[in-house]
Short mmCIF file of C-alpha atoms in Angstrom, two decimals:
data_model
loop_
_atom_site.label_atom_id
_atom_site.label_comp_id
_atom_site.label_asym_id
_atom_site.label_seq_id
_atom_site.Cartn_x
_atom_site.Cartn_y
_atom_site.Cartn_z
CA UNK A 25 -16.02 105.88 -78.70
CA UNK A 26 -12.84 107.68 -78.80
CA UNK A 27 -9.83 106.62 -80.44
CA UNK A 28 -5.97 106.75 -80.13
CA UNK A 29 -3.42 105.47 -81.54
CA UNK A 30 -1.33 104.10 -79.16
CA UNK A 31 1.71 104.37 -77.83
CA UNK A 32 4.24 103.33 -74.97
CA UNK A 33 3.68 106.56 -73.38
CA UNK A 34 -0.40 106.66 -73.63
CA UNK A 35 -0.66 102.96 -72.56
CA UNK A 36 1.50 103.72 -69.28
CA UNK A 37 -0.69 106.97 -68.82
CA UNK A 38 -3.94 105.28 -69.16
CA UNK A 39 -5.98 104.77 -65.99
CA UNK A 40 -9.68 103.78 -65.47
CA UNK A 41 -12.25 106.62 -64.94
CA UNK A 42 -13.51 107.73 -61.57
CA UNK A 43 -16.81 105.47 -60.30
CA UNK A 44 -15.74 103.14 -62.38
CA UNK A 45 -14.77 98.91 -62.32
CA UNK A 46 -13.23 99.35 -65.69
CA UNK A 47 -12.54 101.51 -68.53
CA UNK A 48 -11.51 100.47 -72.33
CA UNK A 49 -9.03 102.95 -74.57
CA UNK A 50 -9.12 102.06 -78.81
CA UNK A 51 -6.45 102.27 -80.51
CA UNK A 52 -7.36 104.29 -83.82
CA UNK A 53 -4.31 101.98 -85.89
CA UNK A 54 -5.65 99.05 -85.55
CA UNK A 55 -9.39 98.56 -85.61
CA UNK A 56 -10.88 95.95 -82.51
CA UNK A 57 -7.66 96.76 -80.14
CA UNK A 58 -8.36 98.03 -77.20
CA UNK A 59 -6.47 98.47 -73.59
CA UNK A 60 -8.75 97.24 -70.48
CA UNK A 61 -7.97 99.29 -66.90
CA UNK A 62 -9.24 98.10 -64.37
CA UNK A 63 -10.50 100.16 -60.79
CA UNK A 64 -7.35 98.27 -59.26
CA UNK A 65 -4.95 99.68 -61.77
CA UNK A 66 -4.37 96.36 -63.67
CA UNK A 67 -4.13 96.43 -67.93
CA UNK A 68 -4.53 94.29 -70.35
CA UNK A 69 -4.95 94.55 -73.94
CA UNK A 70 -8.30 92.72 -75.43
CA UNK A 71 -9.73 92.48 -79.09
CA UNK A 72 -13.38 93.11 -80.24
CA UNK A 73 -14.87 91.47 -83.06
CA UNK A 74 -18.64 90.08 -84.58
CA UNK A 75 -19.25 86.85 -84.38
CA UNK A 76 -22.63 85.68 -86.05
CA UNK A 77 -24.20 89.11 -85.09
CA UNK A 78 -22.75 88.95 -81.37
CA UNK A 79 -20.15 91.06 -79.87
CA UNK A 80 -17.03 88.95 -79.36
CA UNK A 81 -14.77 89.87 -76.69
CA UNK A 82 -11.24 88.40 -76.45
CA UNK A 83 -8.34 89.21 -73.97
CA UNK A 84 -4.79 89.00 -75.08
CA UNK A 85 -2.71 90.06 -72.69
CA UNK A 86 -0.95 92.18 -70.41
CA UNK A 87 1.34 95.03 -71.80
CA UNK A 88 3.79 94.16 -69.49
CA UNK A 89 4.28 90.74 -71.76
CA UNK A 90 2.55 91.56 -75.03
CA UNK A 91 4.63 94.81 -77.19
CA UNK A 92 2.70 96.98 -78.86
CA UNK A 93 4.39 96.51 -82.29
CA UNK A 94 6.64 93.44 -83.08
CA UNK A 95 10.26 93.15 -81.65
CA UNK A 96 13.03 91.53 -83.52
CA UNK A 97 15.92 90.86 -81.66
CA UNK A 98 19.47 89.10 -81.88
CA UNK A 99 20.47 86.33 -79.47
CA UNK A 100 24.11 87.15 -78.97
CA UNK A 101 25.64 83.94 -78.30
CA UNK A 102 23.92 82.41 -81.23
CA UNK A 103 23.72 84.81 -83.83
CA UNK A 104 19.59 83.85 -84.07
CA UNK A 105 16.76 86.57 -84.88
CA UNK A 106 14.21 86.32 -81.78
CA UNK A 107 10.71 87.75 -83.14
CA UNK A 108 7.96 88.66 -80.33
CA UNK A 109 4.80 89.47 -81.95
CA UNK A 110 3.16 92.74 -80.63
CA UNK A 111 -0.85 93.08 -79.60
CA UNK A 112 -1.23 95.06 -82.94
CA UNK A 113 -0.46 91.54 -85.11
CA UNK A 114 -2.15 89.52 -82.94
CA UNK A 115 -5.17 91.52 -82.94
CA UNK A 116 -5.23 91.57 -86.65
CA UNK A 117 -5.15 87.96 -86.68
CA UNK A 118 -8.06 87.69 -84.22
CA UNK A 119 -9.98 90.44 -86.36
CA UNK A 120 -9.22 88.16 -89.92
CA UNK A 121 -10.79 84.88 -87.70
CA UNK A 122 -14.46 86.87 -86.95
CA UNK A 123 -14.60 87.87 -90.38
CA UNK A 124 -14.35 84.21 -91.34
CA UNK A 125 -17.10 83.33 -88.58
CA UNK A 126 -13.96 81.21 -86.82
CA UNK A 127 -14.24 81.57 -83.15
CA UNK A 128 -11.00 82.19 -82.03
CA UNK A 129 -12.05 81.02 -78.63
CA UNK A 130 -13.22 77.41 -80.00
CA UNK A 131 -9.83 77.31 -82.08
CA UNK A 132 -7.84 77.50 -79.31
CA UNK A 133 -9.35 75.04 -76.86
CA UNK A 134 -8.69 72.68 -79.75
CA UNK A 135 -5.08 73.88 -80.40
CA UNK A 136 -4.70 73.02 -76.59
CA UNK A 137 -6.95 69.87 -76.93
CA UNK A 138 -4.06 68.99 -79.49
CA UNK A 139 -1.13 69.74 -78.01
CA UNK A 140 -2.43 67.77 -74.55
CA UNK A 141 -3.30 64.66 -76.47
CA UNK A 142 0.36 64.92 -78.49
CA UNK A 143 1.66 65.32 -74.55
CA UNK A 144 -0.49 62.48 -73.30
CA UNK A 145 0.97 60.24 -76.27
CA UNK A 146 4.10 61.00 -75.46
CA UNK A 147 3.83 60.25 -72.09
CA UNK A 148 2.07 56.73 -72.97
CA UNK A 149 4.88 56.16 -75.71
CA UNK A 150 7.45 56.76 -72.42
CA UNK A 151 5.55 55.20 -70.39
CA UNK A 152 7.69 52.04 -68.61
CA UNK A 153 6.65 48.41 -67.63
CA UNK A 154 7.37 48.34 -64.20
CA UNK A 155 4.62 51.51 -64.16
CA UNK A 156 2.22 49.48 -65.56
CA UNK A 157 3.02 46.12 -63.97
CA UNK A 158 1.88 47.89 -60.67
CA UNK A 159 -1.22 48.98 -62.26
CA UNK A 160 -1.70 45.68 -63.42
CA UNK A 161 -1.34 44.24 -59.80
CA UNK A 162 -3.48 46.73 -57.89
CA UNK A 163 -6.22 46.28 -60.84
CA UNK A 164 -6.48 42.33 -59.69
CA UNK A 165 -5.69 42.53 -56.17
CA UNK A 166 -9.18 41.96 -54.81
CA UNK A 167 -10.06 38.82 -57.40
CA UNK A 168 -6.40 37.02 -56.96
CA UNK A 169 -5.77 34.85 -53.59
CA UNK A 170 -2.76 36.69 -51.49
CA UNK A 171 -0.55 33.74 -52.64
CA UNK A 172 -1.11 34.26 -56.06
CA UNK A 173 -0.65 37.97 -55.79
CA UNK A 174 2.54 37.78 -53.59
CA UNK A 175 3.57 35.36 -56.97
CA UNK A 176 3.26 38.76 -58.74
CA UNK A 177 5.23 40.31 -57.01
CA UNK A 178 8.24 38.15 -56.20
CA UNK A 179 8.44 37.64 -59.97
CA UNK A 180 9.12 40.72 -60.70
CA UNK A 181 11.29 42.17 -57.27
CA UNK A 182 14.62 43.52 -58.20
CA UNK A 183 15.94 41.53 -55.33
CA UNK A 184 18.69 42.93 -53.08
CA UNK A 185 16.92 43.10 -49.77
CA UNK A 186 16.87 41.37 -46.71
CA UNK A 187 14.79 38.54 -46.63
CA UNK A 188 11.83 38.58 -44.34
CA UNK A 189 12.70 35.03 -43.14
CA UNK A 190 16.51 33.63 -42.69
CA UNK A 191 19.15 35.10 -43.34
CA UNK A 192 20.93 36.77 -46.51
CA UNK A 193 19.03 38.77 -49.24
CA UNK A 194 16.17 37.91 -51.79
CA UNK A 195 16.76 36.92 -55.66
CA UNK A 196 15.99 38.89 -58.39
CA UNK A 197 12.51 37.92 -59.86
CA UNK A 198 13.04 36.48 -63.32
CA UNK A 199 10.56 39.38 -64.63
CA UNK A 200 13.27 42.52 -62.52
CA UNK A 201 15.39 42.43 -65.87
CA UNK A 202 11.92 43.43 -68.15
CA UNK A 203 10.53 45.87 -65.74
CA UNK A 204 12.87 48.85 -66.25
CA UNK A 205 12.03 48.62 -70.08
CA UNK A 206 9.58 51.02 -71.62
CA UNK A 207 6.07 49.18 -72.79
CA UNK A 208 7.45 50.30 -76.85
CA UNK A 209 10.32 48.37 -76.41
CA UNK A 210 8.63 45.10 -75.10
CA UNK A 211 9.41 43.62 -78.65
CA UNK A 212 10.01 40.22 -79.99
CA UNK A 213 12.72 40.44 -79.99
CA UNK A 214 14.28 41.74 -76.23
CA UNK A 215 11.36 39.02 -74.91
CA UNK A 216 12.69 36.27 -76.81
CA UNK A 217 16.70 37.31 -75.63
CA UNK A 218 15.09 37.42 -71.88
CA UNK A 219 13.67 34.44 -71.74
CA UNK A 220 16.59 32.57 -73.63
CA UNK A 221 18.64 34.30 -70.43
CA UNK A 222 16.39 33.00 -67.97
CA UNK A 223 15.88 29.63 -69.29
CA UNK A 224 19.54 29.06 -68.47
CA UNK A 225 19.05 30.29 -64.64
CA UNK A 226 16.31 28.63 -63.89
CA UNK A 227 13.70 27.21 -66.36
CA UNK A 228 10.64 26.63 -64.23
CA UNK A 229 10.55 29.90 -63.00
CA UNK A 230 10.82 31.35 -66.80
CA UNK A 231 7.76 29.25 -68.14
CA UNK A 232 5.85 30.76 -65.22
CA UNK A 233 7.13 34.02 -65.73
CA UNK A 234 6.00 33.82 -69.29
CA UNK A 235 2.80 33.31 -68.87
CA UNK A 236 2.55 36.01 -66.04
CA UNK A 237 4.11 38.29 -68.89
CA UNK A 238 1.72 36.94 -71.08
CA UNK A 239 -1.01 37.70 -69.01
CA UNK A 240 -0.08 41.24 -68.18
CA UNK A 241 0.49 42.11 -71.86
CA UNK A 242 -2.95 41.04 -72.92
CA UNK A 243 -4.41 43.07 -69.53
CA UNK A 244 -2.11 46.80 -71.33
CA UNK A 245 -3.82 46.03 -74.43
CA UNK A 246 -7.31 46.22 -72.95
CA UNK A 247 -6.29 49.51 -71.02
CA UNK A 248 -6.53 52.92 -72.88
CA UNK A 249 -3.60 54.22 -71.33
CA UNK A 250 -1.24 51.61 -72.31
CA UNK A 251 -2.85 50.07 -75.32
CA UNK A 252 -1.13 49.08 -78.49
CA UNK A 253 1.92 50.48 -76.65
CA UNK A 254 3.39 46.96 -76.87
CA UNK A 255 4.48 45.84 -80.12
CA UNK A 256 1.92 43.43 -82.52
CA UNK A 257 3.18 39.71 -81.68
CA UNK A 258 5.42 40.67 -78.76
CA UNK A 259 4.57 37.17 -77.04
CA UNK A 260 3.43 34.83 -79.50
CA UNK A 261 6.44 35.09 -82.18
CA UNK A 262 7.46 31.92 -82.79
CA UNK A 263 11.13 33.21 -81.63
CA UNK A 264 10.10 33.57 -78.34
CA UNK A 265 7.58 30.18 -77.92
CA UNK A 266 10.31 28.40 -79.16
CA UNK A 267 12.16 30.01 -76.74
CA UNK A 268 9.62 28.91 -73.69
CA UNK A 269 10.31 25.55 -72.32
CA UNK A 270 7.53 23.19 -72.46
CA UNK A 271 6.14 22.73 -68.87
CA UNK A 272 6.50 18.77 -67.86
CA UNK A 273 2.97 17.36 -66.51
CA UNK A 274 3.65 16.66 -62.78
CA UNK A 275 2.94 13.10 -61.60
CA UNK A 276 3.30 13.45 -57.74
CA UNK A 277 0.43 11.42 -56.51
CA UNK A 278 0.40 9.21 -53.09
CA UNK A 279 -0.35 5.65 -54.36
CA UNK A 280 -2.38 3.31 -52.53
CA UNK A 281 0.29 1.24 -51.27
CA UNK A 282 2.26 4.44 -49.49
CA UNK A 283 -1.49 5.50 -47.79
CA UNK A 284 -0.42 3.62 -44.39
CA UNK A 285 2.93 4.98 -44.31
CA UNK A 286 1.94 8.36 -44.68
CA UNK A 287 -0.72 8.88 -42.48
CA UNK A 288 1.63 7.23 -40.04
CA UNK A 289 4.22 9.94 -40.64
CA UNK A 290 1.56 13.02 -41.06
CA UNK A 291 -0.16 12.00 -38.03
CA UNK A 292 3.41 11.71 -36.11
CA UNK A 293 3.66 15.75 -36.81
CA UNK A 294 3.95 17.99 -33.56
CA UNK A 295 1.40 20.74 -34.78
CA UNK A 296 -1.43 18.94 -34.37
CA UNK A 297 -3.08 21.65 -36.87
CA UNK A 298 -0.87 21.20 -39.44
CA UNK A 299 -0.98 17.58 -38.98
CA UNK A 300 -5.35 17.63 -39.94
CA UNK A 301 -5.07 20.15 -42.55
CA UNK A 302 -2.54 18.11 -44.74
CA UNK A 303 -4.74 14.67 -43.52
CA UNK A 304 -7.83 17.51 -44.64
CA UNK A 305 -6.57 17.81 -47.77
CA UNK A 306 -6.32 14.47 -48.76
CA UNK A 307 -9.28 13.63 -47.75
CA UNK A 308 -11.01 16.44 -49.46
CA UNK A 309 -9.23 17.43 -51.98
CA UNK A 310 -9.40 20.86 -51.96
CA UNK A 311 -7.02 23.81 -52.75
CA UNK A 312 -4.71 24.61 -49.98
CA UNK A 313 -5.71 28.34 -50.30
CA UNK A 314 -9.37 26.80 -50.09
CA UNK A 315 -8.80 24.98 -47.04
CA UNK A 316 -6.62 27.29 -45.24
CA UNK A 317 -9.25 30.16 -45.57
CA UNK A 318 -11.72 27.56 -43.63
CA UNK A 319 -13.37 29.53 -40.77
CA UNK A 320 -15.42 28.29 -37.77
CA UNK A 321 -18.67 29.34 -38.93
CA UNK A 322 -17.91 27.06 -42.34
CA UNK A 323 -18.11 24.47 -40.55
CA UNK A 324 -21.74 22.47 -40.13
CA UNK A 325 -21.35 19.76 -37.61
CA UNK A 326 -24.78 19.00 -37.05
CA UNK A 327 -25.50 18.56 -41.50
CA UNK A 328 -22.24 17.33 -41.99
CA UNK A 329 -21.17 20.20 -44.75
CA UNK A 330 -18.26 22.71 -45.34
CA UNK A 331 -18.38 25.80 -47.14
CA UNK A 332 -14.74 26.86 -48.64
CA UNK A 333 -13.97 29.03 -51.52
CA UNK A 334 -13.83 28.57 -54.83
CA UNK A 335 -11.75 29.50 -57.96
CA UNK A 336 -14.52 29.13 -60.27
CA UNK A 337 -17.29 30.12 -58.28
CA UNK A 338 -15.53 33.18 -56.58
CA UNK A 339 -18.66 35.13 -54.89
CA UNK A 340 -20.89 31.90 -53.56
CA UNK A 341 -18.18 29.38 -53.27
CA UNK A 342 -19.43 26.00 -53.03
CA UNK A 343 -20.85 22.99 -50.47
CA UNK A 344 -18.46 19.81 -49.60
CA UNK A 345 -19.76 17.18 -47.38
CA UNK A 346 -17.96 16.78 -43.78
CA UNK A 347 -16.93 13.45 -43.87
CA UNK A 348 -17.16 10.99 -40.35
CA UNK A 349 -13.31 11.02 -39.94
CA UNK A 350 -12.71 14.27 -40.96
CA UNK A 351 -15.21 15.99 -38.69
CA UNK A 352 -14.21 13.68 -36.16
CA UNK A 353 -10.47 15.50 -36.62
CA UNK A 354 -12.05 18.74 -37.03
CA UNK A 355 -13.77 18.45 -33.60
CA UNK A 356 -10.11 18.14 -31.95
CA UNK A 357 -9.18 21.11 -32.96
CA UNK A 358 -12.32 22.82 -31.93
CA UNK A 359 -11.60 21.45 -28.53
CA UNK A 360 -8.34 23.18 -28.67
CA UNK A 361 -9.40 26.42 -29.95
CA UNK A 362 -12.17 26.75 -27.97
CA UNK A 363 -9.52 26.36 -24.78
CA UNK A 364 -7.54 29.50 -23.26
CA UNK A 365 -4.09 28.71 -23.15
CA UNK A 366 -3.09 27.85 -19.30
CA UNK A 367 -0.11 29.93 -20.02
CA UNK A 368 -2.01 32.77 -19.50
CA UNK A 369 -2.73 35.14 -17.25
CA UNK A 370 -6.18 35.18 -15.99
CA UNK A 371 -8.66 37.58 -14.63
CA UNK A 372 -9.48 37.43 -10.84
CA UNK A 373 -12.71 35.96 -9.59
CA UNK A 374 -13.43 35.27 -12.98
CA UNK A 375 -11.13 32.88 -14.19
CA UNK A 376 -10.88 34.09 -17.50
CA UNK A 377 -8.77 35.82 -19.86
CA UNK A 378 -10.10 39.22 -21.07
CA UNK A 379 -7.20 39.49 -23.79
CA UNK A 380 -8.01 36.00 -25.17
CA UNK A 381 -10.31 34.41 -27.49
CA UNK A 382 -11.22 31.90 -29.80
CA UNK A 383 -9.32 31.98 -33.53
CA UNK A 384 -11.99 32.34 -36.21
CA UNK A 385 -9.70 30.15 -38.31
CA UNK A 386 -10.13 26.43 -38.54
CA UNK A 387 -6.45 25.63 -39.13
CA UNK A 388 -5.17 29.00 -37.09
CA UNK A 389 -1.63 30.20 -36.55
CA UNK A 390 -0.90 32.46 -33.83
CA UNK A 391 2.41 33.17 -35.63
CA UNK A 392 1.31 34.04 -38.70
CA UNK A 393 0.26 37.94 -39.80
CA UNK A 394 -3.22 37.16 -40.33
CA UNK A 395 -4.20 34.36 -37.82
CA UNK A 396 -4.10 31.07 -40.21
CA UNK A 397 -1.87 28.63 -41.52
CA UNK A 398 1.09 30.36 -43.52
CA UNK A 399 3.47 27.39 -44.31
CA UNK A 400 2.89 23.30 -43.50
CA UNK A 401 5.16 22.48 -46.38
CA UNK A 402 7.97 22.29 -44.70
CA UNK A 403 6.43 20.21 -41.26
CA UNK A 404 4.75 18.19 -44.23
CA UNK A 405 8.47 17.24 -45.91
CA UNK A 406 9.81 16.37 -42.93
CA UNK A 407 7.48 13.80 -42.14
CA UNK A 408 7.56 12.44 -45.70
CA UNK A 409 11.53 12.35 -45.39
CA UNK A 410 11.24 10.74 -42.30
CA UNK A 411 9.67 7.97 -43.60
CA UNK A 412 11.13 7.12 -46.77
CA UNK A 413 8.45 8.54 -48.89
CA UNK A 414 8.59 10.66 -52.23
CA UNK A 415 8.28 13.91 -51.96
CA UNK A 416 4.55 14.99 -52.45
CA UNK A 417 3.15 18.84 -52.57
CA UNK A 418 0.16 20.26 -51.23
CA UNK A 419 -1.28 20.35 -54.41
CA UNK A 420 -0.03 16.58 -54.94
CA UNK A 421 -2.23 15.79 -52.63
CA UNK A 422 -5.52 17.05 -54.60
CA UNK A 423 -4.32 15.32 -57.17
CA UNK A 424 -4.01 11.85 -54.56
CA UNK A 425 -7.94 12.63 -53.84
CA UNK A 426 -8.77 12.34 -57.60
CA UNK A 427 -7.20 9.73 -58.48
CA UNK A 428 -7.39 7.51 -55.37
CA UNK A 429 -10.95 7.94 -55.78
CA UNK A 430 -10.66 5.69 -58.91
CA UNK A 431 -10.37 2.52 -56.48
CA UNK A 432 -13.91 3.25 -55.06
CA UNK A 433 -15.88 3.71 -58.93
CA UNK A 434 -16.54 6.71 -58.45
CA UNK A 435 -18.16 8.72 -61.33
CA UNK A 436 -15.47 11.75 -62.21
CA UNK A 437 -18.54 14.30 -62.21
CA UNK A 438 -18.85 13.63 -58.01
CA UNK A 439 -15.27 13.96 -58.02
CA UNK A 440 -14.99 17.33 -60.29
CA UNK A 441 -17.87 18.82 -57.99
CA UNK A 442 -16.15 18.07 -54.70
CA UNK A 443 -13.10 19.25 -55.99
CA UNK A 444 -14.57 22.44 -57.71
CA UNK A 445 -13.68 21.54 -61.19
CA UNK A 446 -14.81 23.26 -63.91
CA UNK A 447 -17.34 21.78 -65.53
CA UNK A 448 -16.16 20.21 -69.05
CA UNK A 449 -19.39 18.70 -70.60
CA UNK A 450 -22.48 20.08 -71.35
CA UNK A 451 -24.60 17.68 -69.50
CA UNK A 452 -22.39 18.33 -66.23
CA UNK A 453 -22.26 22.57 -67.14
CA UNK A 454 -25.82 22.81 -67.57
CA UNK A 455 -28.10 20.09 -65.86
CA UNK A 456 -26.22 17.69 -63.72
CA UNK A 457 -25.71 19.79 -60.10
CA UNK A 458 -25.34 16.67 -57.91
CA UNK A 459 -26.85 17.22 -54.61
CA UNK A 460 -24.82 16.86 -51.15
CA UNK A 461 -26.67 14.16 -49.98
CA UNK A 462 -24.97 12.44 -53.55
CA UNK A 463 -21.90 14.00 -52.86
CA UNK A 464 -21.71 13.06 -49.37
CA UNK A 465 -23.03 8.98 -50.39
CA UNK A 466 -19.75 8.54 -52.50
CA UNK A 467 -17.63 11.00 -50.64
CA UNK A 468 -18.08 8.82 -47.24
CA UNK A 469 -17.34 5.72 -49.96
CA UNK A 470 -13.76 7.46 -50.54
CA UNK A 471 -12.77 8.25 -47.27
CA UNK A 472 -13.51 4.69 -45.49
CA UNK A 473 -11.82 3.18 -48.34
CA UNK A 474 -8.47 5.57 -47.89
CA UNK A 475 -8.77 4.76 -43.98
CA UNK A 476 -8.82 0.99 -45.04
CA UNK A 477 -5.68 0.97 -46.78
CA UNK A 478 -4.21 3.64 -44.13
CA UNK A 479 -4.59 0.78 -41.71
CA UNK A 480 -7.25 3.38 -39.47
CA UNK A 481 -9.71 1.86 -37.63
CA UNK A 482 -12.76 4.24 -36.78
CA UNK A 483 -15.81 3.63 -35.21
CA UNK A 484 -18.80 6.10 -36.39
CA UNK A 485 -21.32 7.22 -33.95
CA UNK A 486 -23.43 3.94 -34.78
CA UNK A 487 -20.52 1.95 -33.51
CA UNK A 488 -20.22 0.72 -37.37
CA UNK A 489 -16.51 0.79 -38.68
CA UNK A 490 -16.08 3.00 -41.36
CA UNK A 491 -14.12 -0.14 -43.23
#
């Protein structure tokens, strides 16, 4: 192997032998440096060391970017030394690492390993809520109802836009102000000053909001990219829960007295769909997400059942009887559905529409985006207003079926399964699955006794009132 010491001159004269892919020069001044030509003409300078009896064999770089010697030089405008080390020093250092037995190789994937985790932290540390909250969303998209998700996300819009319906543009969320903050600086403090803000505007909305924030907090803490990002006791300082307002338990319930009056008023309704699902709901007392999702082939006419979703039980849902009446209602609309429109345009000879067919929705809506009932809130205050009745919600009507159901004895386990409760005792969590035949036997009890004080006289199929 012979050796040269280097210079400018000799490295720019260098060029890899004839027959050749490569050729390596020494340099005699510093032992394990060596220049690499390649067939192609391309350098590079490389170092050559033992490791653990092995030949070891390291590139450095190119001479075009890597001096032979170190350059000092003087920034002008500063007055600062500039050092550039030179493939000599570096090649030293890389020859004092193999006599140690340190692979320089193995050192530097952890230098880089080090400086990619310091980037990574520093990109968590910066990393801001509205990022996450989207993370957050997508992450619980599939297990939330659309409702519940579009909740989400009107909580936190920065508001400004046009609104989809009416005229004018949305409201900020209550959450917009929090979302432009970085995780780190989710503190105590700047929640507690929020949610004093917000309490002002509009306190319903900021209890809600709370627990959202809550929610999604708990969710970043569980997540290695965001965890312990937000500061120890960010929600639960007692600044910022005495801050939340306490949410009042709401009472709206239809009592038995009002029954008549407001299946008058429901029943009055033009949408005849809108008009069964809030009598439906009543008379089940199911969610309105439950009973909105209600397809055709949920339905059991001939065993009297109905299979809707359920919070709890997410994957199976669970088994409701069909009640007389309400199958009875149910059977109106699959009349309807079941009809083309005669607006229509038909096909000739056939008589048929090759554009149309039947909604898979029980309580369908062929203005709404995805086929079923959107909105009877408002149809369902009107009617109430109408006839000088408190305002009830949807959900005030669940509430109606449970405790209406109080009037007929009915034990609160039938009523928690129909519902879809969660079980609260053991006996109920663990052995006591009522059948539907049960179900149905004080179910039936409920509904004649509602149609009683409603003043509605139906005949079942036996010709027997249901009163």
């Amino acid at each position: 192997m012979n050796k040269e010491n280097f210079t400018p001159e000799r490295i720019s004269g260098y060029r890899c032998e004839s027959g050749r892919q490569q050729t390596i020069y020494w340099d005699k001044k510093q032992q394990g440096l060596g220049l690499r030509v390649t067939a192609s003409g391309s350098k590079a300078f490389v170092c050559e060391g033992r490791l653990f009896g092995k030949t070891v064999r390291i590139t450095i770089g190119s001479p075009d970017i890597w001096p032979l010697e170190r350059v000092v030089t003087v920034d002008h405008s500063t007055g600062d030394k500039i050092e550039r080390v030179g493939a000599r020093q570096e090649a030293a250092r890389l020859k004092a690492l193999f006599d140690r037995d340190i692979d320089p190789r193995e050192q530097k994937a952890e230098q880089r390993a080090a400086h990619e985790a310091r980037q990574l932290e520093s990109r968590r540390k910066d990393a801001a809520v509205e990022d996450a909250w989207h993370k957050y969303l997508a992450a619980h998209r599939s297990k939330w109802s659309e409702r519940h998700y579009e909740d989400h996300q009107r909580a936190a819009q920065a508001g400004g836009e046009k609104k989809r319906r009416g005229a004018g543009l949305t409201v900020a969320g209550p959450l917009a102000p929090l979302m432009q903050l970085r995780l780190s600086d989710l503190n105590a403090a700047h929640i507690a000053s929020w949610m004093n803000a917000e309490v002002q505007l509009r306190p319903t909305n900021a209890e809600q909001a709370y627990r959202k924030l809550r929610a999604f907090i708990r969710w970043c803490d569980e997540q290695q990219e965001f965890s312990k990002l937000v500061p120890e006791g960010a929600y639960s300082a007692r600044a910022v829960r005495d801050a939340v307002p306490r949410p009042k338990a709401k009472g709206d319930c239809l009592q038995r007295e009002q029954l008549a009056t407001w299946f008058e008023a429901v029943g009055r309704i033009n949408n005849q769909v809108i008009s069964i699902y809030l009598q439906a709901l009543l008379l089940t007392g199911a969610r309105r997400e439950e009973l909105a999702g209600l397809r055709w082939n949920d339905v059991d006419f001939r065993w009297l059942s109905l299979h809707v979703s359920d919070k709890i039980e997410k994957e199976t849902g669970r088994y409701i009887p069909l009640t007389p009446y309400l199958a009875h209602l149910l059977l109106k609309l699959k009349q309807a559905n079941d009809t083309a429109p005669p607006a229509r345009a038909i096909a000739p000879h056939t008589g048929e529409d090759p554009a149309w067919k039947p909604s898979e929705w029980v309580f369908s809506s062929p203005r709404s985006a995805d086929g079923k009932i959107a909105e009877p809130r408002i149809a369902h205050k009107k009617a109430q207003k109408s006839a000088g009745l408190p305002n009830i919600s949807l959900h005030g009507l669940r509430r109606s079926f449970s405790t209406l159901s109080e009037w007929v004895e009915c034990p609160v386990g039938v009523v928690a399964q129909i519902q879809g409760h969660k079980p609260s005792a053991l006996a109920e969590k663990h052995y006591r699955r009522r059948s539907i035949d049960l179900l149905r036997l004080w179910h039936n009890r409920i509904e004649a006794w509602m149609l009683v004080e409603a003043g509605i006289e139906f005949v079942t199929e036996d010709n027997n009132p249901t009163m």
